[in-house]
Each structure stands twice: as C-alpha cells, then as structure tokens.
Coordinates of C-alpha atoms and ligand atoms in Angstrom, one line a residue:
M24 CA 2.1 -24.9 1.5
S25 CA 1.0 -28.0 -0.5
D26 CA -1.2 -29.6 2.1
P27 CA -2.1 -27.6 5.2
S28 CA -4.1 -29.2 7.8
A29 CA -7.3 -27.3 8.5
V30 CA -6.7 -27.8 12.3
E31 CA -3.3 -26.1 12.0
V32 CA -4.8 -23.1 10.3
I33 CA -7.5 -23.0 13.0
R34 CA -5.0 -23.1 15.8
R35 CA -2.8 -20.5 14.0
K36 CA -5.5 -17.9 13.9
R37 CA -7.0 -19.1 17.4
D38 CA -3.5 -18.3 18.7
G39 CA -3.2 -14.9 17.2
R40 CA -0.6 -15.6 14.4
E41 CA -0.9 -14.4 11.0
L42 CA -2.1 -16.7 8.3
S43 CA -0.2 -17.1 5.1
D44 CA -1.5 -16.4 1.6
E45 CA -1.3 -20.1 0.9
Q46 CA -3.3 -20.8 4.0
I47 CA -6.2 -18.4 3.0
A48 CA -6.3 -19.7 -0.5
W49 CA -6.5 -23.3 0.6
F50 CA -9.3 -22.4 3.2
L51 CA -11.3 -20.4 0.8
R52 CA -10.8 -22.6 -2.2
G53 CA -11.6 -25.8 0.0
Y54 CA -14.7 -24.4 1.7
T55 CA -16.2 -23.1 -1.6
A56 CA -15.7 -26.4 -3.3
G57 CA -17.3 -28.3 -0.3
E58 CA -14.0 -29.9 0.8
V59 CA -13.4 -28.1 4.0
P60 CA -16.5 -28.8 6.3
D61 CA -18.8 -26.5 8.1
E62 CA -17.5 -27.3 11.5
Q63 CA -13.9 -26.4 10.6
A64 CA -15.0 -23.4 8.7
S65 CA -17.1 -22.2 11.5
A66 CA -14.1 -22.6 14.1
L67 CA -11.8 -20.5 11.8
L68 CA -14.5 -17.8 11.4
M69 CA -14.9 -17.6 15.3
A70 CA -11.2 -17.3 15.7
I71 CA -11.2 -14.5 13.1
L72 CA -14.2 -12.8 15.0
F73 CA -12.0 -12.8 18.1
R74 CA -8.5 -12.2 16.6
G75 CA -9.3 -10.1 13.5
L76 CA -7.4 -10.2 10.3
T77 CA -4.1 -8.1 9.6
E78 CA -4.1 -5.7 6.7
R79 CA -2.2 -8.2 4.3
E80 CA -4.6 -11.0 5.4
L81 CA -7.7 -9.0 4.6
A82 CA -6.1 -7.9 1.2
T83 CA -5.5 -11.5 0.3
W84 CA -8.9 -12.7 1.7
T85 CA -10.8 -10.1 -0.2
T86 CA -8.9 -10.5 -3.4
L87 CA -9.5 -14.4 -3.2
M88 CA -13.3 -14.0 -2.3
I89 CA -13.5 -12.0 -5.7
A90 CA -11.5 -14.7 -7.7
S91 CA -14.0 -17.4 -6.3
G92 CA -16.4 -16.4 -9.1
E93 CA -17.1 -14.3 -12.1
R94 CA -16.6 -10.4 -12.6
L95 CA -19.1 -8.6 -14.5
N96 CA -17.7 -6.5 -17.6
L97 CA -19.2 -3.0 -17.6
S98 CA -16.4 -1.5 -19.5
G99 CA -18.5 -1.3 -22.8
L100 CA -21.0 1.1 -20.9
S101 CA -20.6 4.7 -22.4
L102 CA -21.7 6.3 -19.1
P103 CA -19.7 6.3 -15.8
T104 CA -20.6 3.6 -13.4
I105 CA -21.5 4.2 -9.8
D106 CA -23.1 2.2 -7.1
K107 CA -24.1 2.5 -3.5
H108 CA -24.1 -0.1 -0.7
S109 CA -25.8 0.3 2.7
T110 CA -24.9 -1.7 5.6
G111 CA -28.4 -2.1 6.4
G112 CA -31.0 -0.6 8.6
V113 CA -34.6 -0.5 9.4
G114 CA -36.7 1.4 7.0
D115 CA -33.8 1.9 4.6
K116 CA -35.6 2.1 1.2
I117 CA -33.1 4.7 0.0
S118 CA -31.9 2.6 -3.0
L119 CA -35.2 2.9 -4.6
P120 CA -35.4 6.5 -5.2
L121 CA -31.7 6.9 -5.3
V122 CA -30.9 4.7 -8.2
P123 CA -33.2 6.3 -10.8
L124 CA -32.3 9.8 -9.4
V125 CA -28.7 9.2 -10.2
A126 CA -29.3 7.7 -13.3
A127 CA -31.6 10.8 -14.3
C128 CA -28.5 12.9 -13.7
G129 CA -26.3 11.1 -16.2
A130 CA -24.7 8.1 -14.5
A131 CA -25.3 4.4 -14.9
V132 CA -26.3 2.7 -11.6
P133 CA -25.6 -1.2 -11.8
M134 CA -27.0 -2.3 -8.4
L135 CA -26.7 -5.9 -7.5
S136 CA -28.7 -6.2 -4.2
G137 CA -29.4 -8.9 -1.5
R138 CA -32.6 -10.1 0.3
G139 CA -33.3 -9.1 3.8
L140 CA -32.4 -11.3 7.0
G141 CA -33.6 -10.6 10.4
H142 CA -34.8 -7.2 11.4
T143 CA -33.3 -5.3 8.3
G144 CA -35.2 -5.5 5.0
G145 CA -33.7 -6.4 1.6
T146 CA -33.9 -4.1 -1.5
L147 CA -34.9 -7.2 -3.7
D148 CA -37.8 -8.1 -1.4
K149 CA -39.2 -4.5 -1.6
L150 CA -38.9 -4.4 -5.3
E151 CA -40.8 -7.8 -5.6
A152 CA -43.8 -6.1 -4.0
I153 CA -44.3 -4.5 -7.4
P154 CA -46.4 -6.6 -9.7
G155 CA -44.3 -8.3 -12.5
F156 CA -41.1 -6.9 -11.1
R157 CA -38.2 -9.4 -11.9
T158 CA -35.0 -9.2 -10.0
K159 CA -33.3 -12.2 -11.8
V160 CA -32.3 -11.0 -15.2
S161 CA -29.5 -12.2 -17.4
N162 CA -26.0 -10.4 -17.5
A163 CA -26.5 -9.3 -21.2
H164 CA -30.1 -7.9 -20.3
F165 CA -28.6 -5.9 -17.6
V166 CA -26.0 -4.4 -19.5
T167 CA -28.6 -3.5 -22.3
Q168 CA -30.8 -2.0 -19.6
L169 CA -27.9 0.0 -18.1
N170 CA -27.1 1.5 -21.6
T171 CA -30.8 2.4 -22.3
V172 CA -32.2 3.2 -18.8
G173 CA -29.0 3.7 -16.8
A174 CA -30.5 2.2 -13.8
G175 CA -31.3 -1.3 -12.7
I176 CA -31.5 -3.3 -9.6
I177 CA -31.1 -7.1 -9.6
A178 CA -30.2 -10.1 -7.7
A179 CA -26.5 -11.2 -7.8
G180 CA -26.4 -14.5 -9.5
P181 CA -24.9 -17.5 -8.1
G182 CA -21.5 -16.9 -9.9
L183 CA -20.8 -13.7 -8.2
V184 CA -18.4 -14.3 -5.3
P185 CA -19.7 -17.9 -4.4
A186 CA -17.3 -18.0 -1.6
D187 CA -19.1 -15.2 0.3
Q188 CA -22.5 -17.1 -0.5
R189 CA -21.5 -20.1 1.4
L190 CA -19.5 -18.1 4.2
Y191 CA -22.4 -15.6 4.8
A192 CA -24.9 -18.4 5.4
L193 CA -22.6 -20.0 7.8
R194 CA -21.6 -16.6 9.5
D195 CA -25.3 -16.1 9.8
V196 CA -26.0 -19.3 11.9
T197 CA -22.7 -19.4 13.9
G198 CA -22.8 -15.8 15.5
T199 CA -19.9 -14.7 13.3
V200 CA -21.4 -12.0 11.4
E201 CA -20.3 -9.3 13.6
S202 CA -16.7 -9.2 12.7
I203 CA -15.3 -6.0 11.1
P204 CA -12.8 -7.8 8.6
L205 CA -15.3 -10.4 7.6
I206 CA -18.2 -7.6 7.0
A207 CA -15.8 -5.5 5.1
S208 CA -14.6 -8.2 2.7
S209 CA -18.0 -9.8 2.3
I210 CA -19.5 -6.4 1.1
M211 CA -16.5 -5.1 -1.0
S212 CA -15.7 -8.5 -2.9
K213 CA -19.3 -8.5 -4.1
K214 CA -19.1 -4.8 -5.0
I215 CA -15.9 -4.9 -6.8
A216 CA -16.9 -8.2 -8.6
E217 CA -19.9 -6.3 -9.9
G218 CA -17.7 -4.2 -12.1
T219 CA -18.8 -0.6 -11.0
R220 CA -15.7 2.1 -11.2
A221 CA -17.0 4.0 -8.2
L222 CA -19.0 3.3 -4.9
V223 CA -20.7 5.3 -2.2
L224 CA -21.0 3.3 1.2
D225 CA -23.7 4.2 3.6
V226 CA -22.5 2.9 6.9
K227 CA -25.2 2.8 9.6
V228 CA -24.6 3.7 13.1
G229 CA -26.9 3.1 16.0
A230 CA -29.3 0.8 17.9
G231 CA -30.8 -0.5 14.6
A232 CA -27.4 -1.4 12.9
F233 CA -24.6 -3.8 12.9
M234 CA -22.3 -1.0 14.0
R235 CA -23.7 0.3 17.4
D236 CA -21.3 3.1 17.9
E237 CA -19.5 5.6 15.7
D238 CA -16.0 4.4 16.2
S239 CA -16.7 0.9 15.0
A240 CA -18.6 2.5 12.1
R241 CA -15.6 4.5 11.2
E242 CA -13.2 1.5 11.4
L243 CA -15.4 -0.4 9.1
A244 CA -15.8 2.5 6.6
E245 CA -12.2 3.1 6.6
I246 CA -11.5 -0.4 5.8
M247 CA -13.9 -0.7 3.1
V248 CA -12.7 2.6 1.4
G249 CA -9.2 1.2 1.4
L250 CA -10.1 -2.1 0.0
G251 CA -12.2 -0.3 -2.9
E252 CA -9.0 2.0 -3.5
A253 CA -6.7 -1.1 -3.5
H254 CA -8.9 -2.6 -6.3
R255 CA -9.2 0.8 -8.2
V256 CA -12.9 1.5 -7.3
R257 CA -13.1 5.0 -6.1
T258 CA -14.8 4.6 -2.9
V259 CA -16.4 7.2 -0.4
A260 CA -18.5 6.4 2.9
L261 CA -21.1 8.4 4.8
L262 CA -21.7 7.5 8.4
T263 CA -25.4 7.9 8.9
A264 CA -27.8 7.5 12.1
M265 CA -29.8 4.4 12.4
D266 CA -31.2 4.7 16.1
A267 CA -34.8 5.4 14.7
P268 CA -36.2 4.0 11.5
L269 CA -35.6 5.9 8.2
G270 CA -39.1 7.5 7.4
R271 CA -42.3 6.2 8.6
A272 CA -42.9 2.9 6.6
V273 CA -41.1 -0.4 7.4
G274 CA -42.0 -3.4 5.2
N275 CA -41.7 -4.2 1.6
G276 CA -44.7 -2.7 -0.2
L277 CA -45.0 0.1 2.5
E278 CA -41.6 1.1 1.8
V279 CA -42.0 1.0 -2.0
Q280 CA -45.2 3.4 -1.4
E281 CA -43.0 5.8 0.6
A282 CA -40.4 5.7 -1.9
L283 CA -42.8 6.6 -4.6
D284 CA -43.8 9.6 -2.5
V285 CA -40.2 10.6 -2.5
L286 CA -39.9 10.3 -6.2
A287 CA -43.1 12.4 -6.6
G288 CA -41.4 15.3 -4.6
G289 CA -42.9 14.5 -1.0
G290 CA -42.1 11.9 1.3
P291 CA -40.4 12.0 4.8
S292 CA -37.7 14.8 5.2
D293 CA -35.0 12.2 6.5
V294 CA -35.5 9.9 3.4
V295 CA -35.3 12.9 1.1
E296 CA -32.2 14.3 2.8
L297 CA -30.2 11.0 2.8
T298 CA -31.3 10.3 -0.9
V299 CA -30.0 13.6 -1.9
A300 CA -26.7 13.5 0.4
L301 CA -25.9 10.0 -1.2
A302 CA -26.8 11.2 -4.7
A303 CA -24.5 14.2 -4.4
E304 CA -21.7 12.0 -3.3
M305 CA -22.3 9.7 -6.2
L306 CA -22.5 12.3 -8.8
Q307 CA -19.4 13.9 -7.5
L308 CA -17.4 10.6 -7.6
A309 CA -18.7 10.1 -11.3
G310 CA -17.5 13.5 -12.3
I311 CA -21.2 14.8 -13.0
D312 CA -22.1 18.3 -12.1
E313 CA -25.9 18.3 -11.6
D314 CA -28.1 19.2 -8.7
P315 CA -29.9 15.8 -7.5
A316 CA -32.6 17.8 -5.6
Q317 CA -33.5 19.3 -8.9
A318 CA -33.9 16.2 -10.5
L319 CA -36.1 15.0 -7.7
A320 CA -38.2 18.0 -7.8
D321 CA -38.7 18.2 -11.6
G322 CA -39.9 14.6 -12.0
R323 CA -36.9 13.3 -14.0
A324 CA -36.1 10.7 -11.2
M325 CA -39.7 9.5 -11.4
D326 CA -39.5 9.2 -15.0
R327 CA -36.4 7.0 -14.6
W328 CA -38.0 5.0 -12.0
R329 CA -40.7 4.1 -14.2
A330 CA -38.5 3.2 -17.2
M331 CA -36.4 0.9 -14.7
V332 CA -39.6 -0.9 -13.4
R333 CA -40.8 -1.5 -17.0
A334 CA -37.4 -2.8 -18.1
Q335 CA -37.5 -5.5 -15.4
G336 CA -41.1 -6.5 -16.2
G337 CA -43.0 -4.5 -13.6
D338 CA -45.9 -2.3 -14.2
P339 CA -45.3 1.3 -13.0
D340 CA -49.1 1.9 -12.8
A341 CA -50.1 -1.2 -10.9
R342 CA -51.7 -0.6 -7.5
L343 CA -49.5 -2.1 -4.6
M344 CA -51.6 -4.8 -2.5
T345 CA -52.4 -3.9 1.0
A346 CA -52.6 -6.2 4.1
P347 CA -55.9 -7.8 5.1
L348 CA -55.3 -7.1 8.7
R349 CA -54.6 -3.8 10.2
E350 CA -54.3 -2.7 13.8
D351 CA -53.6 0.6 15.5
V352 CA -51.2 1.0 18.4
F353 CA -52.5 3.9 20.7
A354 CA -50.5 6.2 23.2
E355 CA -51.0 5.0 26.8
R356 CA -50.2 8.7 27.9
S357 CA -49.7 12.1 26.8
G358 CA -46.2 13.5 26.5
I359 CA -43.3 13.8 24.0
V360 CA -42.1 10.9 21.9
E361 CA -38.7 10.5 23.3
R362 CA -37.7 7.5 21.3
V363 CA -38.7 5.4 18.3
D364 CA -36.4 2.1 18.6
A365 CA -35.3 1.1 15.2
L366 CA -34.4 -2.6 16.4
A367 CA -37.9 -2.8 17.9
V368 CA -39.6 -1.6 15.0
G369 CA -37.7 -3.7 12.7
E370 CA -38.2 -6.7 14.8
A371 CA -41.9 -5.9 14.7
A372 CA -42.3 -5.7 10.9
W373 CA -40.1 -8.8 10.7
R374 CA -42.7 -10.6 13.0
L375 CA -45.7 -9.2 11.0
G376 CA -44.3 -11.0 8.0
A377 CA -42.1 -8.4 6.3
G378 CA -38.7 -10.3 7.0
R379 CA -37.5 -13.8 7.2
A380 CA -35.6 -15.7 9.7
R381 CA -33.9 -18.1 7.2
K382 CA -32.5 -17.6 3.8
E383 CA -35.3 -19.7 2.1
D384 CA -38.4 -18.3 4.0
P385 CA -40.9 -16.4 1.8
V386 CA -41.6 -12.5 2.9
S387 CA -45.0 -10.8 2.7
P388 CA -45.2 -7.9 0.1
T389 CA -47.9 -6.2 2.3
A390 CA -47.1 -6.6 6.0
G391 CA -45.1 -4.1 8.1
V392 CA -45.4 -1.1 10.3
T393 CA -46.3 2.5 9.4
L394 CA -45.5 5.0 12.1
E395 CA -48.0 7.9 12.7
V396 CA -45.3 9.6 15.0
V397 CA -41.4 10.5 14.9
E398 CA -39.3 11.5 17.8
G399 CA -40.1 14.8 19.2
D400 CA -43.7 14.7 18.4
E401 CA -46.1 15.9 21.3
V402 CA -48.9 13.3 21.6
E403 CA -52.3 12.9 23.7
A404 CA -53.1 9.7 25.4
G405 CA -55.3 7.6 22.9
A406 CA -53.5 9.0 19.8
V407 CA -52.6 6.6 17.2
L408 CA -48.7 6.1 17.4
A409 CA -48.4 3.4 14.6
R410 CA -50.3 1.0 12.4
L411 CA -49.3 -2.7 12.2
H412 CA -50.1 -4.7 9.0
A413 CA -50.3 -8.4 8.5
D414 CA -51.7 -11.2 6.5
E415 CA -52.8 -13.4 9.2
E416 CA -53.7 -13.4 13.2
P417 CA -50.6 -15.2 14.4
A418 CA -48.2 -12.8 12.8
L419 CA -50.3 -9.7 13.9
A420 CA -50.1 -11.0 17.4
A421 CA -46.3 -11.6 17.3
G422 CA -45.7 -8.3 15.7
R423 CA -48.0 -6.6 18.4
E424 CA -45.9 -8.1 21.1
A425 CA -42.6 -7.2 19.5
F426 CA -43.8 -3.5 19.0
G427 CA -44.4 -3.3 22.6
P428 CA -41.3 -1.4 23.7
A429 CA -40.8 0.4 20.4
I430 CA -42.1 4.0 21.2
A431 CA -41.1 5.7 24.7
I432 CA -43.3 8.4 25.6
G433 CA -41.8 10.8 28.3
S434 CA -41.5 14.5 29.2
R435 CA -38.1 15.6 27.5
S436 CA -37.6 16.5 24.1
P437 CA -35.0 14.1 22.6
R438 CA -31.4 15.2 21.6
E439 CA -31.2 16.5 18.1
R440 CA -28.8 14.3 16.2
P441 CA -27.7 14.8 12.7
L442 CA -28.6 12.2 10.2
V443 CA -25.2 12.2 8.3
M444 CA -22.8 12.0 11.2
G445 CA -19.5 11.5 9.1
R446 CA -17.7 11.0 6.0
V447 CA -14.5 8.9 5.1
A448 CA -12.8 9.5 1.9
P449 CA -9.6 7.8 0.6
R450 CA -6.3 9.0 2.0
G451 CA -5.1 12.0 0.1
S452 CA -8.6 12.9 -1.3
R453 CA -10.5 14.2 1.7
Ligands
URA14 N1 -23.8 -7.5 4.3 C1 -23.0 -8.3 3.6 O1 -23.3 -8.5 2.5 N2 -22.0 -8.9 4.4 C2 -22.0 -8.9 5.6 O2 -20.9 -9.7 6.2 C3 -22.8 -8.0 6.3 C4 -23.6 -7.3 5.7

C-alpha cells in the first residue's frame, strides 16, 4: 500500500479486521519519524488494546519494532550470552545479585535495563544509588566489560528500538499499557535487539504486577517465548508470585543494601530462592553445569559484583546514603499478619520519593520502605511493622497515607503460596 490513510488503519483495527504488513510498517515508521500524530497513534493503540493483534500482526509488529533502530552485535564474545527480564514488581531487586552470580558461573550477562515508572522500581535507579555508578556507557565499553567481567547492567541507548521509546511513553499516558501483545512486543523487541542469545523471563503474577491472574501471565509468557524462538533467542519464562513485595526492602538504595546481603550469603529467603531459581534456568539455557547456590555461598558472586561496580565507575566499598527522615509504623492490634499488599507498599515507596510519576522526574536514592514483618508473622499491638524513609516532610506524609492499608492483621494464617508458580518453555523442549 503506497499511501494508506491513518484513519483507515485505525478503523480497520477498531472493527476487528487484520492489518496488513504494509499498514503496520507504515504506521510504525511514520510514528517513529514524527509523521503520524499522537492522537492517531493513541487511537490505534486503544483499538489494539480492545481488539488485540493476530499472530501474524504481532510477528510483523515486533520485527519492525526491532528494525526501527540498531542491534547490538555481541557475536565476538567468547562466553555464551544470557539475559533475564522481569515484567516488574515491588521490591524486585533480583537483577542485582543475579547478574554477577550468573557471570561468576561462566556466562556473559549483557543486561540493558530501564527506569522505574509508577509503583514498580527500575534497576537503573537502584544502581545509581551506588556512589559513582554509571549506567550510560558506550557500546564499545560494554563489550569490553562483558569480555573481562562477564556482567554489565546499563541503560538502553536512544538507538535501541526507538519505536518502543515513543510508543511506551504514549501508552503510559493513554491507558494502553495493559495490552498483552503490546507488552510482549515492547519487551521482546528490546531484548532481541540487545543481542543476547538466550533469555529467561520472570513474568510476575498478582496484585502488585501488570498481570493480576495466572491465566493472563501465562498467555503473556507463551507469546514472549514464541517471539524469542522466532528470532532465534532461546527463551524460557517463570511465572512468579507478586502479591506481597519481594524481600523486605522497597526503594533504590534500600534494595541495593538487601542485594548486598544476598551476595554476602544472607538476605531474605524469598529473594535468595528466586535469584537461585532464575540463575539455574539461565545456566541451563547457556549450557553451563554449575550450582548457583554454591557460587552465592562461596563469595564468587560477590567478587563479580564488586568487579562490575568498579567497571561502571562505582565504588563497591562506598557507604550507601540513608534518608534524613525515618518513621516507624506500629501495629494497632495483636494478631497474625494476613497480608502485605505489594501494590500499597509500592505506592508508599513511590510517594516517599523512590519512584517517579513522569519519565523525566528525579528519584531519591534513599527513600522507601523497610518491612519488619512478613505474611504469617505473629505481632503484638504496638510492634513495629515497617519503617518509612524520606528526604522531606511532604513526601513522608504522602508515603504514610499510601502505606495505610498495606498491612492487614487478623486471626488467620495466610494461605501458603509457592513463589515460582509455573514455567513456560518453547514447544517441543519442555
Ligand atoms: N515493560 C516494557 O518494557 N514494556 C511494556 O510494555 C511493559 C513493561
């Protein structure tokens, strides 16, 4: 089609008809170049949210997203490359111990990461709580670092899937983030363009995640695994629980401290369990026969962390800053902690200053929440449930209000739920 009208493309999807490859190409190219205006792109995204994309449309959409920018070439690395991506959760600092752990076991982990938006934190924001740590490095520096240290976590540059950078910002302000095909193509286009040969996806399920129920999480996982395979990136997904926050720390520097505890052989059991489970999947995909629990326990992962921090300009021995304001939250009654609500804790951390409402907002390296209890704990009235950390009074007040409903105390022990709820592997290799 030489000159399709934007209105015709929007109407077609609105009415539930399939778009041609030419129509998708015209739209993505035009929008990335600034020729299709936001209002027409918003209308098409909303039509996709309601009507979905067929398998063919999604394949074309993803391929053209990748083609909108550069692809990193990691083929010169001597080690097998493997990466991990999480769909985002509260207290999800797993990448921090995981990347050096997998590198310590013999793989190269080229992680291009993002910043947090809303109630979920971003890995780059966490790393920038480390004095001196640089998340912007050149491709050449990154490749050298992967050859020497085997681990790197950096910001995706503007050349990587520029179509997604524009579309994601628009989806964020038009209520069109929650579309399974749009999420799948957004995540997978970036991971495929990054040049990794294999990928493990951590698809979060629950109240604190994009995917609230297991069926939609599985659908998203299956679509992403299929896209990975179609682009020759070996991909496996774990479905993992995100009803309560991961670990006890939520907030940038607070989460770095918790990751350091894990690397030192301690830390909360759920963070350790998920780190080891994801590492085991990554090593299996990379064809490496090593026990990640051992590499965590014997300090090899910590050594790799320190080397990675140094390679990116940070000081692994620097003290992390702490927030000037701290306030405890007390139990109003005695009982059992029935629920710690990930969404409420995430929103509280965000209001305290750890997250941003708009892409360009700054974040505090010190603000956040530390939990003193987890689900199933027995507490007495007056016991400390959590501590709020903030840089200034208005943020503390906003965080206090948001934290209000986060912890429910009752009389029943909560139902035990597995952290790893399921696994999705490519057809024929389960
Ligand atoms: N993360 C992404 O990169 N894209 C989405 O669409 C959702 C989460």
